[in-house]
Short mmCIF file of C-alpha atoms in Angstrom, two decimals:
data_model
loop_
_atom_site.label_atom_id
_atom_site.label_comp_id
_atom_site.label_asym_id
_atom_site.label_seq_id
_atom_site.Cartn_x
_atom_site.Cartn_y
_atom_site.Cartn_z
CA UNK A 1 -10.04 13.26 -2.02
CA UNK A 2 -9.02 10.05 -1.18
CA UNK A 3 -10.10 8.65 2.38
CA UNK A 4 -7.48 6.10 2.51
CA UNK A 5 -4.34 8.53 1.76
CA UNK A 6 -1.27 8.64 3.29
CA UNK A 7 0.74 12.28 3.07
CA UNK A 8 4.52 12.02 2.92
CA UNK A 9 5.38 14.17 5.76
CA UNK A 10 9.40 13.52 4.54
CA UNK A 11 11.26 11.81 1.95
CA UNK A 12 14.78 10.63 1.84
CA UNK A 13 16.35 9.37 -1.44
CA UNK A 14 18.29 5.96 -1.27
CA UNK A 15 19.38 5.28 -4.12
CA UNK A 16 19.02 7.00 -7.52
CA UNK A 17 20.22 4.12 -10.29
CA UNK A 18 19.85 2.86 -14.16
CA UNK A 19 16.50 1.56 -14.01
CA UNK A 20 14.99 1.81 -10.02
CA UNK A 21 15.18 4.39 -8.06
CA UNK A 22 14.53 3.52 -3.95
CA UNK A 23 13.52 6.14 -1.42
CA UNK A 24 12.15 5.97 2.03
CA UNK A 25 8.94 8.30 2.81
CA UNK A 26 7.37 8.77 6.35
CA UNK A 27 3.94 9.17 6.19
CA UNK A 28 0.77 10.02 8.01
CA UNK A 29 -1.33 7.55 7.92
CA UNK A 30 -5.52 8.26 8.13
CA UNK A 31 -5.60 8.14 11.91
CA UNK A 32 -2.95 10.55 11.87
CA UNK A 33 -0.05 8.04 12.98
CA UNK A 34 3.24 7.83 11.01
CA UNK A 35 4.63 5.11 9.10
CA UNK A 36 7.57 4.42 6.89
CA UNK A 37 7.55 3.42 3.40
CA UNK A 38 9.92 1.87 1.19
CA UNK A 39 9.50 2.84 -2.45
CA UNK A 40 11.00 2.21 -5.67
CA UNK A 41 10.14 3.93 -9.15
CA UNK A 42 10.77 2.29 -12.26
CA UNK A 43 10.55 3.71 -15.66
CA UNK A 44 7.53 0.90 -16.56
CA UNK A 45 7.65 -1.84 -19.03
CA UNK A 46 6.09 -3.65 -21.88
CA UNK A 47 4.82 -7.56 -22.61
CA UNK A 48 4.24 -8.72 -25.73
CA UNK A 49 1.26 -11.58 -26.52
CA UNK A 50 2.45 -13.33 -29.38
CA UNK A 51 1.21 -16.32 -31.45
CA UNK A 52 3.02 -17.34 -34.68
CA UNK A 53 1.30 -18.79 -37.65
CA UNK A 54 1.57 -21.98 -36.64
CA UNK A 55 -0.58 -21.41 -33.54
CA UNK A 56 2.56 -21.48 -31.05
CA UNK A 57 2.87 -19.10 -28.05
CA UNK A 58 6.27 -17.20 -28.43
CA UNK A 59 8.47 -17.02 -24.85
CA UNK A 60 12.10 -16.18 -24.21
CA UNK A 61 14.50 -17.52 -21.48
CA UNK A 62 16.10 -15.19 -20.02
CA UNK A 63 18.86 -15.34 -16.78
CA UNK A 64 16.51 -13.52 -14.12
CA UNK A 65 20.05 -11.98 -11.49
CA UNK A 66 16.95 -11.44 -8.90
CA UNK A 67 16.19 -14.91 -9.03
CA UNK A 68 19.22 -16.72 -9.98
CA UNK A 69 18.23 -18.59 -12.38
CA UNK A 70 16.41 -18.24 -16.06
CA UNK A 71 13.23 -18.68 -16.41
CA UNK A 72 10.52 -18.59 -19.38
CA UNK A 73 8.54 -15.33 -20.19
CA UNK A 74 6.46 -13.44 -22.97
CA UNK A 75 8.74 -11.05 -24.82
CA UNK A 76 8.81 -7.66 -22.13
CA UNK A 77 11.29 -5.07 -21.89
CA UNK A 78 11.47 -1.92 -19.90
CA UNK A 79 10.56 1.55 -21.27
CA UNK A 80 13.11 4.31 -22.13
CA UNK A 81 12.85 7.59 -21.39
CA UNK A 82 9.73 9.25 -23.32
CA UNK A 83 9.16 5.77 -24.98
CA UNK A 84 5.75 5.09 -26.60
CA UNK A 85 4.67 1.72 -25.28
CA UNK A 86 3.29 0.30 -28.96
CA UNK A 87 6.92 1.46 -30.03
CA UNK A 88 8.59 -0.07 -27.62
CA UNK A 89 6.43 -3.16 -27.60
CA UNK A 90 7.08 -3.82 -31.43
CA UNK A 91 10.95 -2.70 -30.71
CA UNK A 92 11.02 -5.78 -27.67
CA UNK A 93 9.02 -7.97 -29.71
CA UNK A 94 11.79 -8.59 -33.10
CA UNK A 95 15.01 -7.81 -30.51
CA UNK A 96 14.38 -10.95 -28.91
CA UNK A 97 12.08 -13.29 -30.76
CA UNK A 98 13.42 -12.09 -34.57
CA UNK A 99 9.25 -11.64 -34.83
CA UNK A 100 8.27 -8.35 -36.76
CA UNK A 101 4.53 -8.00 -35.95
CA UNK A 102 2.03 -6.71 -38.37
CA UNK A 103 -0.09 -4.89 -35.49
CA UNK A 104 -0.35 -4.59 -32.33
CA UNK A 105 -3.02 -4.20 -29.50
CA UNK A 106 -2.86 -2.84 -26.84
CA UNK A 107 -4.76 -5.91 -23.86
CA UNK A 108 -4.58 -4.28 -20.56
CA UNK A 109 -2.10 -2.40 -18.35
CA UNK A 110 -1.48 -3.54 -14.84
CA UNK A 111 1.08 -2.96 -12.06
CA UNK A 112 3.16 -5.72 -11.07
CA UNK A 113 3.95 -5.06 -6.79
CA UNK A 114 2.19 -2.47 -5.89
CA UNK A 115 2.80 -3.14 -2.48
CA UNK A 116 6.85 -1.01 -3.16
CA UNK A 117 6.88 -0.54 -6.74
CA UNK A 118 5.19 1.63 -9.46
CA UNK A 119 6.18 -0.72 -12.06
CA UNK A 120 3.30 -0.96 -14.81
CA UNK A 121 3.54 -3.32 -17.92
CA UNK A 122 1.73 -2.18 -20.84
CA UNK A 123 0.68 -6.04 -22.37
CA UNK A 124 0.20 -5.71 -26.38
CA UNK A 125 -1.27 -8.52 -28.25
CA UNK A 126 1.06 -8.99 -32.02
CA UNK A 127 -1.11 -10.23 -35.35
CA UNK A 128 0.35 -11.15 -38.33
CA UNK A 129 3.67 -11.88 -37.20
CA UNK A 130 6.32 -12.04 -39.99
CA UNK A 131 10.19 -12.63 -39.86
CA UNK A 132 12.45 -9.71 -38.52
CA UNK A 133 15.72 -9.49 -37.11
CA UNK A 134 16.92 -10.73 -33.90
CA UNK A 135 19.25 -8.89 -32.18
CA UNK A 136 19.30 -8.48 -28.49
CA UNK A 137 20.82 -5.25 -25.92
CA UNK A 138 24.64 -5.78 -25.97
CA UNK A 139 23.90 -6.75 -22.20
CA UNK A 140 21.10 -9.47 -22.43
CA UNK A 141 20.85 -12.70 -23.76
CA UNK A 142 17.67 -14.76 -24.63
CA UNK A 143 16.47 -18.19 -26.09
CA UNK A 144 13.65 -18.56 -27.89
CA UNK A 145 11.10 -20.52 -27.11
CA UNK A 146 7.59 -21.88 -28.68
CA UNK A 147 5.06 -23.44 -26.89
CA UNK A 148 1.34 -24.53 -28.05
CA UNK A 149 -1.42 -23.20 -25.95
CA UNK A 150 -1.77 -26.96 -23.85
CA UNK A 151 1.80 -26.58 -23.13
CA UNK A 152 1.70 -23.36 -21.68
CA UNK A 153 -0.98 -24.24 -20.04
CA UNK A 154 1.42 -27.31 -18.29
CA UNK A 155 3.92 -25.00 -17.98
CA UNK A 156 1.92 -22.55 -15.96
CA UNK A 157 0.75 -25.87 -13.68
CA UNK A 158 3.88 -26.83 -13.21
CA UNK A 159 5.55 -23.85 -12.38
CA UNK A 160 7.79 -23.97 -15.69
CA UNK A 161 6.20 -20.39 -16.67
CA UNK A 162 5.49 -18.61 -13.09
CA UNK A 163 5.87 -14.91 -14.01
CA UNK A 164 2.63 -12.91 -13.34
CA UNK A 165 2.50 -11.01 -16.63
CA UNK A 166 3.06 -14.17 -18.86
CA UNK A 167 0.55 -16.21 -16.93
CA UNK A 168 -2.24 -13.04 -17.30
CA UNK A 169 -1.64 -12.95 -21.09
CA UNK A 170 -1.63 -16.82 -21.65
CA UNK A 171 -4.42 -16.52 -19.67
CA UNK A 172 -6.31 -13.88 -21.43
CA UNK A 173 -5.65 -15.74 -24.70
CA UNK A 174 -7.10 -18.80 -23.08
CA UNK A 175 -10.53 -16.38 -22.41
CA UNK A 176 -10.30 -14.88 -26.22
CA UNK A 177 -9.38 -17.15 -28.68
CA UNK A 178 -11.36 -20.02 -29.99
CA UNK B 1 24.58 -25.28 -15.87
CA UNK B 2 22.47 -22.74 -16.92
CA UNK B 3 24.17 -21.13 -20.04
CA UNK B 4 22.29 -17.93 -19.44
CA UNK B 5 23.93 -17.25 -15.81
CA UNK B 6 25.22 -13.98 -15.02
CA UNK B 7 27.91 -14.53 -12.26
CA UNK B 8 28.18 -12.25 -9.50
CA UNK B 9 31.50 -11.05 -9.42
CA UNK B 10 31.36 -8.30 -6.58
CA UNK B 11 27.98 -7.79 -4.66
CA UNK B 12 27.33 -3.88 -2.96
CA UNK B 13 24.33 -3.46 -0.25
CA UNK B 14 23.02 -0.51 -0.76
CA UNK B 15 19.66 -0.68 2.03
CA UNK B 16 18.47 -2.96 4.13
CA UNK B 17 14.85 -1.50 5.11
CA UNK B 18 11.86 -3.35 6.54
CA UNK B 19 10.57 -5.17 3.80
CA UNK B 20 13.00 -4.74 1.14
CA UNK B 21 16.73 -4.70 0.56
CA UNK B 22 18.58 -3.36 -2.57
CA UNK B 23 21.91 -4.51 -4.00
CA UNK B 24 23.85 -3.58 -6.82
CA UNK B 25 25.89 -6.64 -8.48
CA UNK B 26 28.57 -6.42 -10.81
CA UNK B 27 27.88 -9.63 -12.83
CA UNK B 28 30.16 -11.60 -15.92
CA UNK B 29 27.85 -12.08 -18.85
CA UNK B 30 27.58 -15.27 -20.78
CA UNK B 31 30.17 -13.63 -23.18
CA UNK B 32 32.42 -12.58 -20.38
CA UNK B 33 31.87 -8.68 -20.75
CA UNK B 34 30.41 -6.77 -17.30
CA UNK B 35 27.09 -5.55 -16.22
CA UNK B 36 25.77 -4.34 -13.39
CA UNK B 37 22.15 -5.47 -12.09
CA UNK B 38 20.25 -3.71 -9.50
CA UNK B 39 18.32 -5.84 -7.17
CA UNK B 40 15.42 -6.11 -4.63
CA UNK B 41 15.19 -8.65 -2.23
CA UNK B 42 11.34 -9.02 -1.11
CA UNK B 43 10.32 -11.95 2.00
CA UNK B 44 7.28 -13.16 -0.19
CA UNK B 45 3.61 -12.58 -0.54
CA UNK B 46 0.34 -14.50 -0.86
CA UNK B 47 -3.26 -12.94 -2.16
CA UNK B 48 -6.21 -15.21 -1.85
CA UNK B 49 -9.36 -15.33 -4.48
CA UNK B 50 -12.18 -15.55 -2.07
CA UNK B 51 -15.91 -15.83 -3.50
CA UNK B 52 -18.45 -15.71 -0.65
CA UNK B 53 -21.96 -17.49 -0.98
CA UNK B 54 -23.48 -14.94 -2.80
CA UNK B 55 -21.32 -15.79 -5.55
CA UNK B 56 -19.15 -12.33 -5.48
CA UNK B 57 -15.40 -11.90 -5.03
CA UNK B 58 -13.75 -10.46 -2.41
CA UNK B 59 -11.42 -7.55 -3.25
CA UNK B 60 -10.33 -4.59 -0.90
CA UNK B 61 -8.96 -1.13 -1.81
CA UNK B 62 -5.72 0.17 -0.43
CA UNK B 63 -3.79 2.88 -0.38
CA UNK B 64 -0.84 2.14 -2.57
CA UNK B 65 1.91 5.09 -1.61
CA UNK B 66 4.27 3.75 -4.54
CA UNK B 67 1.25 4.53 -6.78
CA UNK B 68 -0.16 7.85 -4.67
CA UNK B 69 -3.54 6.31 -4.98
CA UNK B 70 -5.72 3.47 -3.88
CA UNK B 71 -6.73 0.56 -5.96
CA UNK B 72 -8.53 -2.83 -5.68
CA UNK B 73 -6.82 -6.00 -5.04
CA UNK B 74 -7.63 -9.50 -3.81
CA UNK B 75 -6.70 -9.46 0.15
CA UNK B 76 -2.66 -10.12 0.06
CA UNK B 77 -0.11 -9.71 2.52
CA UNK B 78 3.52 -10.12 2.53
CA UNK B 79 5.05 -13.24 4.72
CA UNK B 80 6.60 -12.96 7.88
CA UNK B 81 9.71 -14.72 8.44
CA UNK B 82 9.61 -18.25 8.47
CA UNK B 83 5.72 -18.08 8.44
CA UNK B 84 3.88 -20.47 6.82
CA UNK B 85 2.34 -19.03 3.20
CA UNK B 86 -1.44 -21.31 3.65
CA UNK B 87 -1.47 -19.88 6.99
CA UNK B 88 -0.25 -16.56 6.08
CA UNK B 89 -3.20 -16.72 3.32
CA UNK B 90 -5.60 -17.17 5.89
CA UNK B 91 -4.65 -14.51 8.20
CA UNK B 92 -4.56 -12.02 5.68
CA UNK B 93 -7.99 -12.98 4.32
CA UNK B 94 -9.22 -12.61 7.74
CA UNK B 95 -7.66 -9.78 8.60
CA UNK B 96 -8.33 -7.35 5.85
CA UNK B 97 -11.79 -8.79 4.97
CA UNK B 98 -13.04 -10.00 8.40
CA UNK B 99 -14.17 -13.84 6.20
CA UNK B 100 -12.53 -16.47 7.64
CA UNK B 101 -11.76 -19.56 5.02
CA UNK B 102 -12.82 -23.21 5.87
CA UNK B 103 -10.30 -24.83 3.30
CA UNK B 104 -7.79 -22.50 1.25
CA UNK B 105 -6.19 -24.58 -2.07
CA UNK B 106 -2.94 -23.56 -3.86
CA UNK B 107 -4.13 -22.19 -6.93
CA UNK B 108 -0.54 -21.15 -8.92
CA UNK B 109 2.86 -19.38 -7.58
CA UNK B 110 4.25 -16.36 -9.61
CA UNK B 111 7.13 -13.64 -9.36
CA UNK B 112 6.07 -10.35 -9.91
CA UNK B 113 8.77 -8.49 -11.45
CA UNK B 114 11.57 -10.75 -12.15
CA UNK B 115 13.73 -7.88 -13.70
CA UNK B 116 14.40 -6.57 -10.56
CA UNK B 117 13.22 -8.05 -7.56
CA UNK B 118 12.51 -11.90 -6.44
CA UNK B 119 9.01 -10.90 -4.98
CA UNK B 120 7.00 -13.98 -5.50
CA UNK B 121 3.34 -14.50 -4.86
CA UNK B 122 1.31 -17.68 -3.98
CA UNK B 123 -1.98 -17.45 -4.82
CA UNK B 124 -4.54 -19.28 -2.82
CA UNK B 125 -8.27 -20.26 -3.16
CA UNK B 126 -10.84 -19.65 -0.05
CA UNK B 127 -13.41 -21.93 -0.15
CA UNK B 128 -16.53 -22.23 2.41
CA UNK B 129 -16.14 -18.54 3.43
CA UNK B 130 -17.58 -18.09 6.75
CA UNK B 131 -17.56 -14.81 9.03
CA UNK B 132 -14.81 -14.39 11.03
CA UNK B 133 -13.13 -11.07 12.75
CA UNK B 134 -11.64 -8.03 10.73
CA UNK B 135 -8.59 -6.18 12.12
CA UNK B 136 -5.98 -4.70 10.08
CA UNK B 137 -2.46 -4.79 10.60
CA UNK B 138 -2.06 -0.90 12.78
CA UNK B 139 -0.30 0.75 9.71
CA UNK B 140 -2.81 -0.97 7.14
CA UNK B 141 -6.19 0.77 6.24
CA UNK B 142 -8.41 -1.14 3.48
CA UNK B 143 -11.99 -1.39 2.55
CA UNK B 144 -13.83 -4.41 1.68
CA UNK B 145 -15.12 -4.19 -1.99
CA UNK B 146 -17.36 -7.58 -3.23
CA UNK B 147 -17.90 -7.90 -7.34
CA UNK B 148 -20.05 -9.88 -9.10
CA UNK B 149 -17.23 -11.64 -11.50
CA UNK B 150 -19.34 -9.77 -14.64
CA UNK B 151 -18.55 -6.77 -12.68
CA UNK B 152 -14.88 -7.60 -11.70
CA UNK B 153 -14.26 -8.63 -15.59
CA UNK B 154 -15.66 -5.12 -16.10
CA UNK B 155 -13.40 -3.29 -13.52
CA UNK B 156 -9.80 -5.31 -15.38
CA UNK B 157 -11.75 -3.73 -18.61
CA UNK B 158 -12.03 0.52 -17.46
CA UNK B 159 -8.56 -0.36 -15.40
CA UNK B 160 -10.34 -0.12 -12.12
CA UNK B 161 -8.40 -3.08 -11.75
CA UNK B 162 -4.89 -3.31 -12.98
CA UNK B 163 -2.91 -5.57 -10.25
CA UNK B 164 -1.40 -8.28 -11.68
CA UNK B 165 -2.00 -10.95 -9.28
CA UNK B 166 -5.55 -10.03 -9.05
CA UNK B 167 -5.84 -10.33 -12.79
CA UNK B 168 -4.57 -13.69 -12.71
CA UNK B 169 -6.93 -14.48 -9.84
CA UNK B 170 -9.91 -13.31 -11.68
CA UNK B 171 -8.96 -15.04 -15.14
CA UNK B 172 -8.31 -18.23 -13.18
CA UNK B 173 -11.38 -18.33 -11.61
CA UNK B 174 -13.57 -17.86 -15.28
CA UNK B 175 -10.78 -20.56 -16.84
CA UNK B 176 -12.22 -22.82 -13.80
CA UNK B 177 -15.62 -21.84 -12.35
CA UNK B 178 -18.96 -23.24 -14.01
#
């Protein structure tokens, strides 16, 4: 029993699409008021941590359409239907960085706007990367990019990398490693 | 020139709600072929990492309908239009938390889920936390949580905490704090 709840009284469906779905809820709120929420599901996603043998961080640039512009990330992807996250992780990982990696672990899990969204991104930490193959969705397009730790770190300070999941895994490798 | 661009080439509105809009655009990839990219349009958010005297932070729990639960998060609150985000920061703090902030420093700026939505997030630092006067938005209900950061570090651990921006809060402030 959760104190703080708020029961959906009614729910109308917006929008049912490829990846988000958006619907509207009204709900009573604890001192039995009504409110209106705006929701959207999404099907979750995946970030991958990954440092090549030469001690460089691994990013991609990607063309962000909700931001217009591209801007640098950790290797993440969104989760098909009934998709393990380590599968999908590893599958992200050598479609857009040509990286195979030897293992991965799983960091942490977070949600990314919980304020609308139910997004969660499952980060993964890659060891003992080795070369794949590259080879991207027929519908996105990516650079590689490698960084060393102190210039992620200036990215991150100068707004270069400002994406919330790639600044908590640079971040949490800034906590771990040596 | 951004080689990556995806051009709009016909733009639908699907909703436009209280806090978000969605739009579906039909877009030219860099190799000329057609996608179509659903997007969210969000006003903006801040979240403050506040640490009060006796050295614990300040975190409130919410009920998050998108996630039919409550979780812990630093205080946040999405901007009003045309509304300053430092002053936003403050009112929020003060609001959910009843502390009111003597200075509050930009810590780091960061979008949330860039797939689909330009939410972004500036995250603020409270400093010289004083007591000040709680009241919540009408529709908002929270509770004021305070962590030791040993205990906060364990709450990202068991997934107690798994909001990204309060992540990167908490990971900033051991990268920075004595």
């Amino acid at each position: 029993m959760d104190r703080l709840e708020e029961k959906t009284t009614s729910k109308e469906i917006i929008y049912e699409g490829r990846i988000i779905d958006l619907s509207i809820h009204q709900v009573a709120l604890p001192n039995g008021k009504e409110s209106k929420r705006e929701i959207i599901n999404h099907p979750g996603a995946v970030a991958v941590l990954a440092v090549n043998k030469e001690g460089k961080l691994i990013l991609v640039k990607q063309y962000r359409k909700a931001l217009e512009k591209s801007i640098a990330e950790i290797p993440a992807g969104k989760l098909e239907k009934g998709e393990d996250p380590k599968a999908c992780a590893a599958r992200e990982l050598e479609e857009e960085t040509g990286y195979r990696a030897g293992s991965l672990e799983k960091v942490m899990s977070f949600y990314t706007s919980p304020g609308f969204a139910d997004e969660i991104v499952h980060l993964y930490e890659a060891k003992d990367l080795s070369q794949g193959k590259a080879g991207t969705d027929e519908d996105e397009f990516v650079e590689l990019l490698e960084a060393t730790l102190d210039e992620a770190v200036s990215m991150i300070r100068d707004e270069t990398i400002h994406d919330a999941k790639t600044i908590c895994a640079i971040q949490h490798y800034r906590l771990t490693e040596k």
